[in-house]
Coordinates of C-alpha atoms and ligand atoms in Angstrom, one line a residue:
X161 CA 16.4 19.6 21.4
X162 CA 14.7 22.3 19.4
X163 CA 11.4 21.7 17.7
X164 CA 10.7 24.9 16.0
X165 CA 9.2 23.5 12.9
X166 CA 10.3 24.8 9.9
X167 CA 7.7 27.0 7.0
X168 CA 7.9 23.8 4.9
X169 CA 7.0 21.5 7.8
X170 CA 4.1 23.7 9.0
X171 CA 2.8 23.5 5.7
X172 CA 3.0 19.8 4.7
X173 CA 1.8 19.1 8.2
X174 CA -1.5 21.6 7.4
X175 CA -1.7 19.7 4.0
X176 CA -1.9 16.3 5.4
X177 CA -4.6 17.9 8.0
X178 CA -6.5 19.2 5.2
X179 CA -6.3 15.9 3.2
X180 CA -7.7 14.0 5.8
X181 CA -10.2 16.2 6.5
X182 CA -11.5 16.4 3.0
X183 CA -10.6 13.3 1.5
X184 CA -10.1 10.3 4.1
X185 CA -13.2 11.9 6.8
X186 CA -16.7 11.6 4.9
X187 CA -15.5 7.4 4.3
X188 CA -13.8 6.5 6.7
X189 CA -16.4 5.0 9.2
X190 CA -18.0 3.3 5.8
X191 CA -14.6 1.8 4.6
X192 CA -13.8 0.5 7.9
X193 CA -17.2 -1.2 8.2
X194 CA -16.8 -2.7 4.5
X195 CA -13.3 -3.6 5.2
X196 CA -12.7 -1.4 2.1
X197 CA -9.3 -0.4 0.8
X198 CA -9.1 3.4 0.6
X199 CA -7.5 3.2 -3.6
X200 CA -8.6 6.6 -4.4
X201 CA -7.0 8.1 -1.6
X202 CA -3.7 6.3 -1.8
X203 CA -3.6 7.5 -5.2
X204 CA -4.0 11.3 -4.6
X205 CA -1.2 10.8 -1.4
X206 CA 1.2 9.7 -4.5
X207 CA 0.2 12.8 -6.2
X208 CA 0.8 15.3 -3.0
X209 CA 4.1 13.4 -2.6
X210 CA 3.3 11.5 0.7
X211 CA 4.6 8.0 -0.3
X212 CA 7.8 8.7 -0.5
X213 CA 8.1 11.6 1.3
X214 CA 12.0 10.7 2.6
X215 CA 13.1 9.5 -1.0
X216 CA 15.3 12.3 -2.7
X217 CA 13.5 14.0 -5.6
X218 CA 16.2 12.3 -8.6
X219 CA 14.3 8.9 -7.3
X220 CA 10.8 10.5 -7.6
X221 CA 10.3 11.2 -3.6
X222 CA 9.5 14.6 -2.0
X223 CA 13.1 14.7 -0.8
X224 CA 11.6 15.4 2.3
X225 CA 13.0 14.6 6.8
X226 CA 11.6 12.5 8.6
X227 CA 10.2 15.1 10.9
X228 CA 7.8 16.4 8.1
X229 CA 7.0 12.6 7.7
X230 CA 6.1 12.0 11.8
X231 CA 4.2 15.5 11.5
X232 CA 2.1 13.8 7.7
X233 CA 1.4 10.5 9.2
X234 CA 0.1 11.8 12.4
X235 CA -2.7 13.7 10.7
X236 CA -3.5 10.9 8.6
X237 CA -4.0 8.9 11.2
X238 CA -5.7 11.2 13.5
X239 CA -8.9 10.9 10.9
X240 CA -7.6 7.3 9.2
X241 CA -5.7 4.9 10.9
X242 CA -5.7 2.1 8.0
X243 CA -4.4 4.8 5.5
X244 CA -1.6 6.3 7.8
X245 CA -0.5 2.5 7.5
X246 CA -0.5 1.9 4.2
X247 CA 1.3 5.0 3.4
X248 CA 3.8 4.4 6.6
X249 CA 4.5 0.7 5.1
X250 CA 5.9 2.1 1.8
X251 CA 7.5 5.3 2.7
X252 CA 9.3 3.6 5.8
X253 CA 9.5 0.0 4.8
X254 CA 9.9 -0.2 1.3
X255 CA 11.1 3.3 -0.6
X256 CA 13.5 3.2 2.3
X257 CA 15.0 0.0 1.7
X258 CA 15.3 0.4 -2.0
X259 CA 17.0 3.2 -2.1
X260 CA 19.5 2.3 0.8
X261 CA 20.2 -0.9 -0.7
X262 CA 18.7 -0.9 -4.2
X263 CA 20.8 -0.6 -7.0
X264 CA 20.8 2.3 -9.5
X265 CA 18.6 -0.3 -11.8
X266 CA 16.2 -1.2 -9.3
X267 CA 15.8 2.2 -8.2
X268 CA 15.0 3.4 -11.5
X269 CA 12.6 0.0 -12.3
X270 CA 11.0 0.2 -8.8
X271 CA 11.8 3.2 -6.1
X272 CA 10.4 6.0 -9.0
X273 CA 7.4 4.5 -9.1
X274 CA 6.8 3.7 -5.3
X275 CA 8.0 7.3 -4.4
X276 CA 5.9 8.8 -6.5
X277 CA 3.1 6.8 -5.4
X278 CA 1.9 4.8 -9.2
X279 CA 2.5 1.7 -7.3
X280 CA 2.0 0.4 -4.1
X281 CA 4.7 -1.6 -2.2
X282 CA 4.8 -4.2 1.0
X283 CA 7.1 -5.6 3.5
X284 CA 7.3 -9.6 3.7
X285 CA 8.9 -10.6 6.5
X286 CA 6.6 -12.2 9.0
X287 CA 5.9 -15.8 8.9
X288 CA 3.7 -18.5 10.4
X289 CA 6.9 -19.7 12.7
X290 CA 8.5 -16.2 12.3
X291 CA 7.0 -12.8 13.9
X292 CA 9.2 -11.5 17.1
X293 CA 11.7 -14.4 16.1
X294 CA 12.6 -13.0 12.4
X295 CA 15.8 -14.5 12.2
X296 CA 13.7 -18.3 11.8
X297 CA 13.4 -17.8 8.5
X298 CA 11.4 -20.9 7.0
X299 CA 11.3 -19.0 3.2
X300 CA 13.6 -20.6 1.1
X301 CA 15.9 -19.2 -1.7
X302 CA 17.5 -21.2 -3.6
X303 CA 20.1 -19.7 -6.5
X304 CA 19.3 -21.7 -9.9
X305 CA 21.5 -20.2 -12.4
X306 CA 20.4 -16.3 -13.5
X307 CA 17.6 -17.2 -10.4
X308 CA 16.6 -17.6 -6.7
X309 CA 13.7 -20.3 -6.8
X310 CA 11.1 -19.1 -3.4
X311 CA 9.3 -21.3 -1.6
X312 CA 7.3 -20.5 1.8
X313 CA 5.0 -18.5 3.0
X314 CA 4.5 -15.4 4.7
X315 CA 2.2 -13.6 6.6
X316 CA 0.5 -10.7 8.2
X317 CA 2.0 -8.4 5.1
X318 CA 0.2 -5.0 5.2
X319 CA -0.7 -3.8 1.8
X320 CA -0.1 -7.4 0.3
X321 CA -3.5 -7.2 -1.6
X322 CA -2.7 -4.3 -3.8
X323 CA 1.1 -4.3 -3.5
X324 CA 2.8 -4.1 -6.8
X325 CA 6.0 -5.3 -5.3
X326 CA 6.7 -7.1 -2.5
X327 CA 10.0 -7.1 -0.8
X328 CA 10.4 -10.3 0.7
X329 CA 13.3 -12.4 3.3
X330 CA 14.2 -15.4 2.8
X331 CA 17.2 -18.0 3.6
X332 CA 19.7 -18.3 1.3
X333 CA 21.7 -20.6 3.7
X334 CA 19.8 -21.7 7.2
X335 CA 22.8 -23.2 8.6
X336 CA 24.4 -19.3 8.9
X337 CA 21.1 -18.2 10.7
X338 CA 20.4 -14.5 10.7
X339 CA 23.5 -14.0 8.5
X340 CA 21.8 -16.7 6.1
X341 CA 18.9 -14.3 5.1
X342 CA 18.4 -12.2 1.8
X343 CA 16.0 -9.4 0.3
X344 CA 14.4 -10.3 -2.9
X345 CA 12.1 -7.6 -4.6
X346 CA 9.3 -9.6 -6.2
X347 CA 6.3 -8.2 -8.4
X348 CA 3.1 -9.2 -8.4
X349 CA 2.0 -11.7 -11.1
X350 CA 5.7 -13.7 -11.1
X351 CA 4.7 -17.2 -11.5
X352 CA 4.5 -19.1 -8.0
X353 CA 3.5 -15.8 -6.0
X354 CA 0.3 -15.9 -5.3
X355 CA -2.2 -14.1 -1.8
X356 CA -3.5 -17.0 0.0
X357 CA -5.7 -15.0 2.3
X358 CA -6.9 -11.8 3.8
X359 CA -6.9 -11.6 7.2
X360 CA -10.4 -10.3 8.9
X361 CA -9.4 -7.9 11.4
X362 CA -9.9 -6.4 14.7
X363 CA -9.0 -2.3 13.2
X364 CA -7.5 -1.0 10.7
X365 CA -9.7 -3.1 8.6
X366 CA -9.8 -0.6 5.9
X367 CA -6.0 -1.8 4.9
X368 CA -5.1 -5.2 3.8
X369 CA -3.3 -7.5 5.5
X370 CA -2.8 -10.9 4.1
X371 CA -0.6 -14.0 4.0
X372 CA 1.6 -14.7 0.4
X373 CA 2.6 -18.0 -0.7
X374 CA 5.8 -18.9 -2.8
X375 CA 5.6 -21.7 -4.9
X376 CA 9.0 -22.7 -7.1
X377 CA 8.7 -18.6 -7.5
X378 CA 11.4 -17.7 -9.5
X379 CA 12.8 -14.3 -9.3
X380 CA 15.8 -12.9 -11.2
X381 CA 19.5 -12.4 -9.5
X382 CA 19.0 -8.8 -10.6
X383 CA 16.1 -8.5 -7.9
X384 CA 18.1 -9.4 -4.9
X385 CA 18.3 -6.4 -2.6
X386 CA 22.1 -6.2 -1.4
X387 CA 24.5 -8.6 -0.9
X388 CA 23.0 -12.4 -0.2
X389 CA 23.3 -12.5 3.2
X390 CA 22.3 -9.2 4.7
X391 CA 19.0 -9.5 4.5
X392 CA 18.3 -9.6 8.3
X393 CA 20.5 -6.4 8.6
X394 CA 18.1 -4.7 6.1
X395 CA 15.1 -5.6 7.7
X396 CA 16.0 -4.7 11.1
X397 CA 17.3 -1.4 9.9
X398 CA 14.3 -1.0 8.1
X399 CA 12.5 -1.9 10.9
X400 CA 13.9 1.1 13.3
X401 CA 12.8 3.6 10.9
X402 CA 9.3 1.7 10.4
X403 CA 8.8 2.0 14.4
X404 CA 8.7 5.9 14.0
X405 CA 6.3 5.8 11.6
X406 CA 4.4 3.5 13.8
X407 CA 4.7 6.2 16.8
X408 CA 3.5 8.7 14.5
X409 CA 0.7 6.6 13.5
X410 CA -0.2 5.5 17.8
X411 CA 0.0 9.2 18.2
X412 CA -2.4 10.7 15.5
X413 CA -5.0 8.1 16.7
X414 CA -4.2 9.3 20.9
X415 CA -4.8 13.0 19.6
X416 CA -7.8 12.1 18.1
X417 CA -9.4 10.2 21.0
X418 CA -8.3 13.0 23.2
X419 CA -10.1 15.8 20.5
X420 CA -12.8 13.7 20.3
X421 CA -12.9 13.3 23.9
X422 CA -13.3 17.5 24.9
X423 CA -15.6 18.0 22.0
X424 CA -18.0 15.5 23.8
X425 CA -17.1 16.7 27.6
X426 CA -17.9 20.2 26.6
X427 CA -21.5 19.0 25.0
X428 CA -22.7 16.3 27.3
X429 CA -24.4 17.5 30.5
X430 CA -25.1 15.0 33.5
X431 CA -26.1 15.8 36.6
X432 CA -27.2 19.1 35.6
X433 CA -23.7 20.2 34.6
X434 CA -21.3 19.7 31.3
X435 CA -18.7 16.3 31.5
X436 CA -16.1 18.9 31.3
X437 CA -17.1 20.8 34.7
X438 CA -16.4 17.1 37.0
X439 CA -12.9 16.6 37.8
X440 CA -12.7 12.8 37.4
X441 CA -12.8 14.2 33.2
X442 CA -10.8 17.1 33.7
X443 CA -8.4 14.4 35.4
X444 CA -8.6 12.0 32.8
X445 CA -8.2 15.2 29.8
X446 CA -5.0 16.3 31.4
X447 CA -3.4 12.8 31.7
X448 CA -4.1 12.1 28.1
X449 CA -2.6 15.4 27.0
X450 CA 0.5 15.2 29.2
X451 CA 1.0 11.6 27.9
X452 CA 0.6 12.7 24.0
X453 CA 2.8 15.6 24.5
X454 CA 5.5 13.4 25.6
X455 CA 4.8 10.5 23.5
X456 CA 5.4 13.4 20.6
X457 CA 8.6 14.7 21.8
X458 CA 9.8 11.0 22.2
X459 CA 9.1 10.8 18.3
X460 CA 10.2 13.9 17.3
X461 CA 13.4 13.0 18.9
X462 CA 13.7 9.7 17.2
X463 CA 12.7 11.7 13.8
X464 CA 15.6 14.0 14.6
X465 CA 18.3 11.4 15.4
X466 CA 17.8 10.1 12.2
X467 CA 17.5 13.0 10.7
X468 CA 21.0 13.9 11.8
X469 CA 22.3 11.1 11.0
X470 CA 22.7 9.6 14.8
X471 CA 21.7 6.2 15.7
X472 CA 18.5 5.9 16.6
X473 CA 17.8 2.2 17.2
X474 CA 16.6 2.8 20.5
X475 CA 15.1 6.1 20.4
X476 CA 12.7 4.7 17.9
X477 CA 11.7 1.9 20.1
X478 CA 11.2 3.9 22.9
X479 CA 8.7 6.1 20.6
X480 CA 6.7 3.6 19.4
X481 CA 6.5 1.9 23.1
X482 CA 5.4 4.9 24.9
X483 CA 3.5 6.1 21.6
X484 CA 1.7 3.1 21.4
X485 CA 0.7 2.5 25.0
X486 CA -0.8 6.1 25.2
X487 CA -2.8 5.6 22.0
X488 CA -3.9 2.2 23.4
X489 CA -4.6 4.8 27.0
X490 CA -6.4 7.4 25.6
X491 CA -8.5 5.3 23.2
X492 CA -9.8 3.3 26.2
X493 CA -10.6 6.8 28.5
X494 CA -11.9 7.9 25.3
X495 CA -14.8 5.4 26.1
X496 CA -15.4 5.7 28.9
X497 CA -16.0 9.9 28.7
X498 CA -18.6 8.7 25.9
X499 CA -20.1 5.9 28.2
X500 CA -22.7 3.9 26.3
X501 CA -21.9 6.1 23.6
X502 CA -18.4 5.1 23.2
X503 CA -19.2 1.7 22.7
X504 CA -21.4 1.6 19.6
X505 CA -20.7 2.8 15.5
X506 CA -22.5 6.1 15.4
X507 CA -19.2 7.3 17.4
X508 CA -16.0 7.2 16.2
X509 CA -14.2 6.2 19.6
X510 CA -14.5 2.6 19.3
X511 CA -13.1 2.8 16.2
X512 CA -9.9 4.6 17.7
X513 CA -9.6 1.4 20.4
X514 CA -10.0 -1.0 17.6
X515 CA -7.2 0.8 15.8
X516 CA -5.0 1.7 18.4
X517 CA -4.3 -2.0 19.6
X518 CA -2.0 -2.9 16.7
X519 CA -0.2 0.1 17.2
X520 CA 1.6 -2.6 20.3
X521 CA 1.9 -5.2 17.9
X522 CA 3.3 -5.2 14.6
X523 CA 6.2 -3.5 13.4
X524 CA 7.7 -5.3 17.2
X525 CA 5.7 -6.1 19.6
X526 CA 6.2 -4.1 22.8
X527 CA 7.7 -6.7 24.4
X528 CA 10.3 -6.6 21.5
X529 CA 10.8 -2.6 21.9
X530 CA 11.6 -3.5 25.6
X531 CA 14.1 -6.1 24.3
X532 CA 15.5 -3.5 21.8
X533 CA 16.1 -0.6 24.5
X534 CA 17.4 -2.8 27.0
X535 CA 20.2 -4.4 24.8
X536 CA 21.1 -1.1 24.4
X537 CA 21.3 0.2 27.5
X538 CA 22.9 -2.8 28.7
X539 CA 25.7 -3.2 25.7
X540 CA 29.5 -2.6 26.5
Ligands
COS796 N1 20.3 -2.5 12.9 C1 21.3 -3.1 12.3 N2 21.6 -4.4 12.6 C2 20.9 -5.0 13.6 C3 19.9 -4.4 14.3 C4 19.5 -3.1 13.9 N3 18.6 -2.4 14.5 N4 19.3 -5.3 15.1 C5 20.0 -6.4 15.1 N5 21.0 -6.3 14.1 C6 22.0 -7.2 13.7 C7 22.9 -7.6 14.9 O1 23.9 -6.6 15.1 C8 23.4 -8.9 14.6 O2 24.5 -8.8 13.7 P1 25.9 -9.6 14.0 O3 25.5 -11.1 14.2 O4 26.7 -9.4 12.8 O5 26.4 -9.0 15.3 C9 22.2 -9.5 13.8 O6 21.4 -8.4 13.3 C10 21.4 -10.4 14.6 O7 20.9 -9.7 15.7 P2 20.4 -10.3 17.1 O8 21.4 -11.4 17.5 O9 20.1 -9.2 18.0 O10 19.1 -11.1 16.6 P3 17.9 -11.8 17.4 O11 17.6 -13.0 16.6 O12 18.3 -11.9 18.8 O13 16.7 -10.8 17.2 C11 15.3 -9.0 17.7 C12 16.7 -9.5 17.7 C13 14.4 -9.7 18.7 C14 15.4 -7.5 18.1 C15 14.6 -9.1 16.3 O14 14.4 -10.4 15.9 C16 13.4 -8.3 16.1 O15 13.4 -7.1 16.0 N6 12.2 -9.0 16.1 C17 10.9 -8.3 15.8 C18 10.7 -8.3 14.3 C19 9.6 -7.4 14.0 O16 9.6 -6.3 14.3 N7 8.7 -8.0 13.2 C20 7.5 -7.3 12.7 C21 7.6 -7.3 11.2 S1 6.6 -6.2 10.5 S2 4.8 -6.8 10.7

């Protein structure tokens, strides 16, 4: 596989660095401490076309590959983990959905303003008695003439807090089980949707992540993404694209433990000599960059299967397991280099291991990303 990156690549990849450097650096320690949401930046990532990068341009996207889009979120999260998230969320979980499945009215009503970044969308599929299990579906919709009455609730939904629309599953019919499950696209301020709570978080506490309650919610037929019944098809299509995204995200916050990590090795002296002169760091530098450099090519592939129109079901799982495990990897050696000074705020490495963790969890566990490759290894 050839990745020679393309002019346009090289240069949205150098905007994104730039961006994070000048917009998302000087606040990011504060808004992580305050729990803050980062509006201002979210807003200017609409403007430079970052949230909805893979959206054609007729739709108000970028019109960009999902290789520029690894290469974007990987900066973003090398300085800010919470924003690479929020911006990952609606480019691969929303705009993605909507205009795969949306029709021409709901793309015009909802995907041109998402891709273009004047509102802000979220993924709802998650529930108290369904997270690996998504096909239990406890959500109810229930068709009342020119509406689907919602009642459940969902949690863990990233960007719930400020979403404009949320796109949320629910059963239409439990007794056909996965293939009982629909999309609805719901906006904020319908009647009976309302956030019950924001989570307090381990990382990535500068992005919200909250739990939405649906109470006799009514939401027009005209809002139902796809056919009723494919909703569980949707999401786990969505969800193979989201997993890149994901990698991308574990990978910008690996890179910048391992940055971090020479930068200090280079300045601290013990024992009379610099960190980076004792081979037990030299070691533990060249492990972290051999496993970030594959952890990459493993996305990049993933980003090129679906690029090319190739399944990529797997590939992306594999990314975001390997991805995910090395951010986890290098946060932690990230640490120790520092010593004592890993472990407290004036550093930014143990913000990188608070971040990094999730990176195994949502989006599929890694437990789920084993389930997802093996099946396919193992199918007929
Ligand atoms: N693309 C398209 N269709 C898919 C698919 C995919 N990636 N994965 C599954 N499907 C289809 C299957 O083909 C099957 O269709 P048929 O019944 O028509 O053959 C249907 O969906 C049900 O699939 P399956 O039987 O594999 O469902 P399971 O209940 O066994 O669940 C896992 C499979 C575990 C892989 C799924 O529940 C999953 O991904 N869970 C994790 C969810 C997740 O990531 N949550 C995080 C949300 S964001 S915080």
């Amino acid at each position: 596989m050839n990745f020679q990156f393309t002019e346009e690549q090289i240069m949205i990849k150098e905007t994104a660095r730039r961006f994070a450097e000048e917009e998302l650096a000087p606040t990011v320690a504060e808004r992580d401490e305050k729990e803050e949401f980062p509006e201002e930046a979210v807003k200017k990532l609409g403007e430079l076309g970052f949230m909805g990068m893979m959206v054609p341009t007729n739709y108000g996207g970028a019109g960009l590959d999902t290789i520029s889009y690894v290469l974007a979120v990987e900066e973003i999260a090398k300085v800010d983990a919470s924003t690479a998230v929020i911006m990952s969320v609606n480019n691969s979980l929303v705009c993605y959905e909507l205009n795969e499945w949306g029709t021409e009215e709901q793309k015009q009503k909802y995907l041109v303003p998402l891709a273009s970044g004047r509102m802000l969308g979220a993924f709802a599929l998650s529930e108290p008695e369904a997270g690996s299990d998504a096909s239990n579906q406890r959500t109810t919709a229930v068709l009342d003439g020119d509406s689907y009455v919602l009642n459940g609730t969902k949690n863990f939904t990233t960007n719930g807090l400020h979403a404009d629309v949320v796109v949320v599953f629910a059963s239409t019919d439990r007794s056909k089980g996965s293939h009982g499950i629909s999309a609805f696209i719901v906006e904020k301020g319908t009647p009976g949707f309302s956030v019950a709570k924001k989570e307090r978080k381990l990382g990535i506490r500068s992005s919200d992540t909250v739990s939405l309650s649906f109470e006799d919610c009514r939401v027009p037929v005209g809002n139902r993404l796809g056919e009723e019944g494919i909703g569980f098809k949707i999401a786990m299509k969505t969800l193979d694209g989201g997993r890149i995204g994901i990698a991308a995200q574990a990978l910008g916050i690996a890179q910048a433990s391992l940055e971090a990590s020479v930068r200090y090795s280079k300045q601290r002296k013990a024992f009379g000599q610099y960190l980076s002169e004792f081979q037990a760091i030299q070691f533990k530098l060249a492990d972290m960059v051999t496993n970030i450099e594959a952890a990459r090519l493993l996305t990049l592939e993933a980003a090129a299967k679906k690029d090319a129109g190739e399944r990529y079901t797997e590939i992306a799982a594999m990314a975001k397991l390997y991805a995910s495990k090395v951010a986890v990897e290098c946060a932690l050696e990230a640490v120790q280099i520092y010593g004592g000074y890993g472990y407290i705020k004036e550093y930014p490495v143990e913000r990188f291991l608070r971040d990094s963790k999730i990176t195994e969890i949502y989006e599929g566990t890694s437990e789920i990303q084993r389930i997802v490759i093996a099946r396919g290894l193992l199918k007929d």
